[in-house]
Short mmCIF file of C-alpha atoms in Angstrom, two decimals:
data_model
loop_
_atom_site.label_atom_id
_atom_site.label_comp_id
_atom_site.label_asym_id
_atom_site.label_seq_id
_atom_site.Cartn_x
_atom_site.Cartn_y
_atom_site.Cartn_z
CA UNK A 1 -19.74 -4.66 1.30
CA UNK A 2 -21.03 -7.54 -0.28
CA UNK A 3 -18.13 -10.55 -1.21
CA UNK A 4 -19.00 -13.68 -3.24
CA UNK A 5 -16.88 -16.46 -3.35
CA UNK A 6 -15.48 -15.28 -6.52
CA UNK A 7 -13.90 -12.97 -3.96
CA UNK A 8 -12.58 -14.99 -1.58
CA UNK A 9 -10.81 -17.73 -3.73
CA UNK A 10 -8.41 -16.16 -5.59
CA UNK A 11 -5.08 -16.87 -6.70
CA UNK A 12 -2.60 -15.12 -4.81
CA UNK A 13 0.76 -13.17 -5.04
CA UNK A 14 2.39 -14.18 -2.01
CA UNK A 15 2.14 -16.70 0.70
CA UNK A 16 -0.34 -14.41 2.87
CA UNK A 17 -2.88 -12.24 1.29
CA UNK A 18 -3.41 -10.41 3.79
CA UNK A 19 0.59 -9.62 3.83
CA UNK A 20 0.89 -9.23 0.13
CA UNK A 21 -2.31 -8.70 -2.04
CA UNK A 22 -3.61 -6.43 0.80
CA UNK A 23 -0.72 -3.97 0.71
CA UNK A 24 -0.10 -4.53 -2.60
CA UNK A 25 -4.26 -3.56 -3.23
CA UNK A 26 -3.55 -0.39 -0.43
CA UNK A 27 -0.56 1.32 -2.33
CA UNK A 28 -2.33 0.96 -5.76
CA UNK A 29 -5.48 2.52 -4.26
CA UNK A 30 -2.92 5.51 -2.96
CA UNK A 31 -1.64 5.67 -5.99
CA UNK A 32 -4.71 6.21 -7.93
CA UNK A 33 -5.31 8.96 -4.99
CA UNK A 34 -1.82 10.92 -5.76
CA UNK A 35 -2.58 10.51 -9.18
CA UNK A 36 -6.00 11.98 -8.37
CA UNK A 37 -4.80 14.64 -6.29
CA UNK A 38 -7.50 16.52 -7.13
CA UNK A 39 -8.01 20.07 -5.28
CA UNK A 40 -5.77 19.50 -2.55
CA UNK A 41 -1.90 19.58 -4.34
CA UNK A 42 -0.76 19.25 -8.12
CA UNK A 43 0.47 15.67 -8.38
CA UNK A 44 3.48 17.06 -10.70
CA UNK A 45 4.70 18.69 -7.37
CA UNK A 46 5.56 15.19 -6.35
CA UNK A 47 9.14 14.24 -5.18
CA UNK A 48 8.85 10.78 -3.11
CA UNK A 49 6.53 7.97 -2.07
CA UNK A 50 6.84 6.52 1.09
CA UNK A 51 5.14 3.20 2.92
CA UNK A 52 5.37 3.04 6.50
CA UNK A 53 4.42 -0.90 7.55
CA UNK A 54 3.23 -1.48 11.14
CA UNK A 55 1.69 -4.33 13.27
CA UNK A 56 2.43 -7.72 12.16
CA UNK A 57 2.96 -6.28 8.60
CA UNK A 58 6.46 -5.65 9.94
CA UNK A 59 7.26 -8.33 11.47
CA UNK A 60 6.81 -11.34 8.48
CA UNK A 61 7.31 -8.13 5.58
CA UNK A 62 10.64 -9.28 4.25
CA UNK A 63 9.98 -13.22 4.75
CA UNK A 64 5.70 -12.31 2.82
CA UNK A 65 7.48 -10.06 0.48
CA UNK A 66 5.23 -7.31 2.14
CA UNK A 67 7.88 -4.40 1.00
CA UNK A 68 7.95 -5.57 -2.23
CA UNK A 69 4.16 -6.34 -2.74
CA UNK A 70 4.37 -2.53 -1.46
CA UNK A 71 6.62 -0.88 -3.86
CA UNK A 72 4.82 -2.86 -6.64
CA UNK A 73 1.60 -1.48 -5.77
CA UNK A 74 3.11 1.97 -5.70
CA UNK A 75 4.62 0.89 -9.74
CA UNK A 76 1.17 0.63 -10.19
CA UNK A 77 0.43 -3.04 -10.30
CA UNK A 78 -2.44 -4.74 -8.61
CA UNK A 79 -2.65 -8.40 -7.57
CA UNK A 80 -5.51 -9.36 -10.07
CA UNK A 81 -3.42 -8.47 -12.93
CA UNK A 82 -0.11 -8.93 -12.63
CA UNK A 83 2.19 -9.92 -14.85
CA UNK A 84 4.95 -11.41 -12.68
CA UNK A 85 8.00 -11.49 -15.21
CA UNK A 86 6.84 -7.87 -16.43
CA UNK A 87 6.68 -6.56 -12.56
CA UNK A 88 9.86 -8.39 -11.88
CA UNK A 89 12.03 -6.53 -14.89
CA UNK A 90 10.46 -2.93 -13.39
CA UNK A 91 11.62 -4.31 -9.75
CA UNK A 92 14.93 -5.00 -11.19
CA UNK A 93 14.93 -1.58 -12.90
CA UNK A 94 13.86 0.25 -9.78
CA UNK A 95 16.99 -0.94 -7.86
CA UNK A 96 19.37 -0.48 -10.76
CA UNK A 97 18.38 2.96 -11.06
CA UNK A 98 17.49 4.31 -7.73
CA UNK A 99 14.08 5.47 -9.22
CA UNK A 100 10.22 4.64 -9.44
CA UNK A 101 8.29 6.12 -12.38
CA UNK A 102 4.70 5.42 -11.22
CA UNK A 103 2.15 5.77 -13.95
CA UNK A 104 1.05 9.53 -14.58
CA UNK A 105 3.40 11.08 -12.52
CA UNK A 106 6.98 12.22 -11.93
CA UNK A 107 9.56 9.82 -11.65
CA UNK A 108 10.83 10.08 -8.48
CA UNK A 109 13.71 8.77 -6.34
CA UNK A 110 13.20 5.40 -4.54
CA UNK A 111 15.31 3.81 -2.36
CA UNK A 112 13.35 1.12 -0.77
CA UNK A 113 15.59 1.25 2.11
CA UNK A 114 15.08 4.76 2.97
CA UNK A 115 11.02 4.70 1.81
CA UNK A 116 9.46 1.69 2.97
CA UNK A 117 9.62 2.07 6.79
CA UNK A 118 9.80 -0.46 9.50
CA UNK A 119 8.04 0.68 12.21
CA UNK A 120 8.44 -2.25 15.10
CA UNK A 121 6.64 0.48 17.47
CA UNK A 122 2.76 -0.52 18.34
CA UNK A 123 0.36 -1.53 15.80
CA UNK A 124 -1.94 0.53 14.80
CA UNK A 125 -5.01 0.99 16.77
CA UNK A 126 -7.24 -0.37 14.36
CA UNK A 127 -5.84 -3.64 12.97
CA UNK A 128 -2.95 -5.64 13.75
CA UNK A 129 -2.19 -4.94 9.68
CA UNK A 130 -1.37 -1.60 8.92
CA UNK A 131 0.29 0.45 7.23
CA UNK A 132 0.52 4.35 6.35
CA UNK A 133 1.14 5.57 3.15
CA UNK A 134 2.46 9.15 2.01
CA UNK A 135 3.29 11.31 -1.27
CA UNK A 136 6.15 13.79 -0.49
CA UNK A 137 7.01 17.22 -2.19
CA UNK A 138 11.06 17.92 -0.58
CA UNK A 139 10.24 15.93 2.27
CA UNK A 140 6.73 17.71 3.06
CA UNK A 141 3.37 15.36 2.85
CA UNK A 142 1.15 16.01 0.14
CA UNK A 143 -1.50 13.01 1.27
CA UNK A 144 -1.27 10.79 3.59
CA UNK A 145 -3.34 7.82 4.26
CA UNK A 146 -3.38 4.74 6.79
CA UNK A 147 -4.60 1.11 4.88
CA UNK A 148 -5.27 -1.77 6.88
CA UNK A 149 -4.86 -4.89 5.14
CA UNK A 150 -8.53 -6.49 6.81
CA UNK A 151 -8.07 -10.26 5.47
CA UNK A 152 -8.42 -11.95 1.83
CA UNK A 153 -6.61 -9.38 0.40
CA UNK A 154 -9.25 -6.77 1.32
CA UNK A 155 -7.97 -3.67 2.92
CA UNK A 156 -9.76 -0.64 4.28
CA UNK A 157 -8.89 2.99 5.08
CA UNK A 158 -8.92 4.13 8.50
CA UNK A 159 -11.83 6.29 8.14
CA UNK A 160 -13.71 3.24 6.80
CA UNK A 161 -12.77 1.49 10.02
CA UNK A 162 -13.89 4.26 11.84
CA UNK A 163 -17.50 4.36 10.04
CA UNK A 164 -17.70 0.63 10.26
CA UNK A 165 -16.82 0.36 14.16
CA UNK A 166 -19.40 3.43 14.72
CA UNK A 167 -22.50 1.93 12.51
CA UNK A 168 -22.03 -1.48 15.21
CA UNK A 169 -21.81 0.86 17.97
CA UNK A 170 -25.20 2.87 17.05
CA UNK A 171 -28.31 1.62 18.77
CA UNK A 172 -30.48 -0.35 16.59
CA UNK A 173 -34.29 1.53 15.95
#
């Protein structure tokens, strides 16, 4: 992966980007995946979304506004476009109505309570940040995919951790 400085200084959403534009970057790039959903389920079978946060992401998510740089990410929104007042009215709508209407798919019922888990169990195996996201038809899991939030607001799937940590492991000639 190749990161300018363009990259690394940029204006943030929260006071730790690897707390907030991270996730927020993970659960728009899960999104786009439901969205996707490609061979393996019909997206329009889609009842929930649900973000499981783990590591330290737990631990400072309510006081970085982890959860919510979460749920935003599943509305769709990503850090290098946001539109703060805009996100905050569909925030506000969310919790008024008990429902998140992700772009190009089923509006669904979201209570951020019940779907954005807490898990103060150990981290993850691969990075203190992770987290583990799912799409739900009546409670069974369509996709699921585990995001760790790598620094900078740069995040990586677990089976990109798992390539990267094998390519330094493989002798060299």
């Amino acid at each position: 992966m190749f990161i300018s400085v363009v990259d690394i200084f940029k204006i943030g959403v929260g006071p730790s980007s690897s707390h907030t534009m991270g996730p927020m970057t993970a659960a728009a790039a899960f999104l786009k995946a439901v969205q996707d959903g490609g061979a393996a389920f019909d997206p329009a079978t889609l009842t929930a979304l649900e973000a499981e946060l783990c590591g330290s992401l737990v631990f400072t998510g309510k006081g970085h506004a982890t959860d919510r740089a979460v749920i935003l990410g599943l509305m769709g929104f990503e850090p290098a476009s946001l539109n703060a007042e805009f996100a905050e009215a569909r925030l506000t709508e969310m919790r008024a109505t008990g429902r998140l209407a992700p772009p190009g798919l089923p509006e669904v019922a979201f209570d951020p309570e019940r779907h954005v888990i807490f898990d103060y169990g150990p981290p993850l195996a691969m990075h203190a940040n992770g987290m583990k996201l799912r799409a739900l038809s009546n409670g069974a899991v369509l996709l699921e995919e585990t995001y760790y939030s790598i620094g900078g607001g740069f995040i990586a799937t677990e089976s990109e951790m798992l390539a990267s940590r094998s390519r330094k492991s493989a002798p060299l000639g």
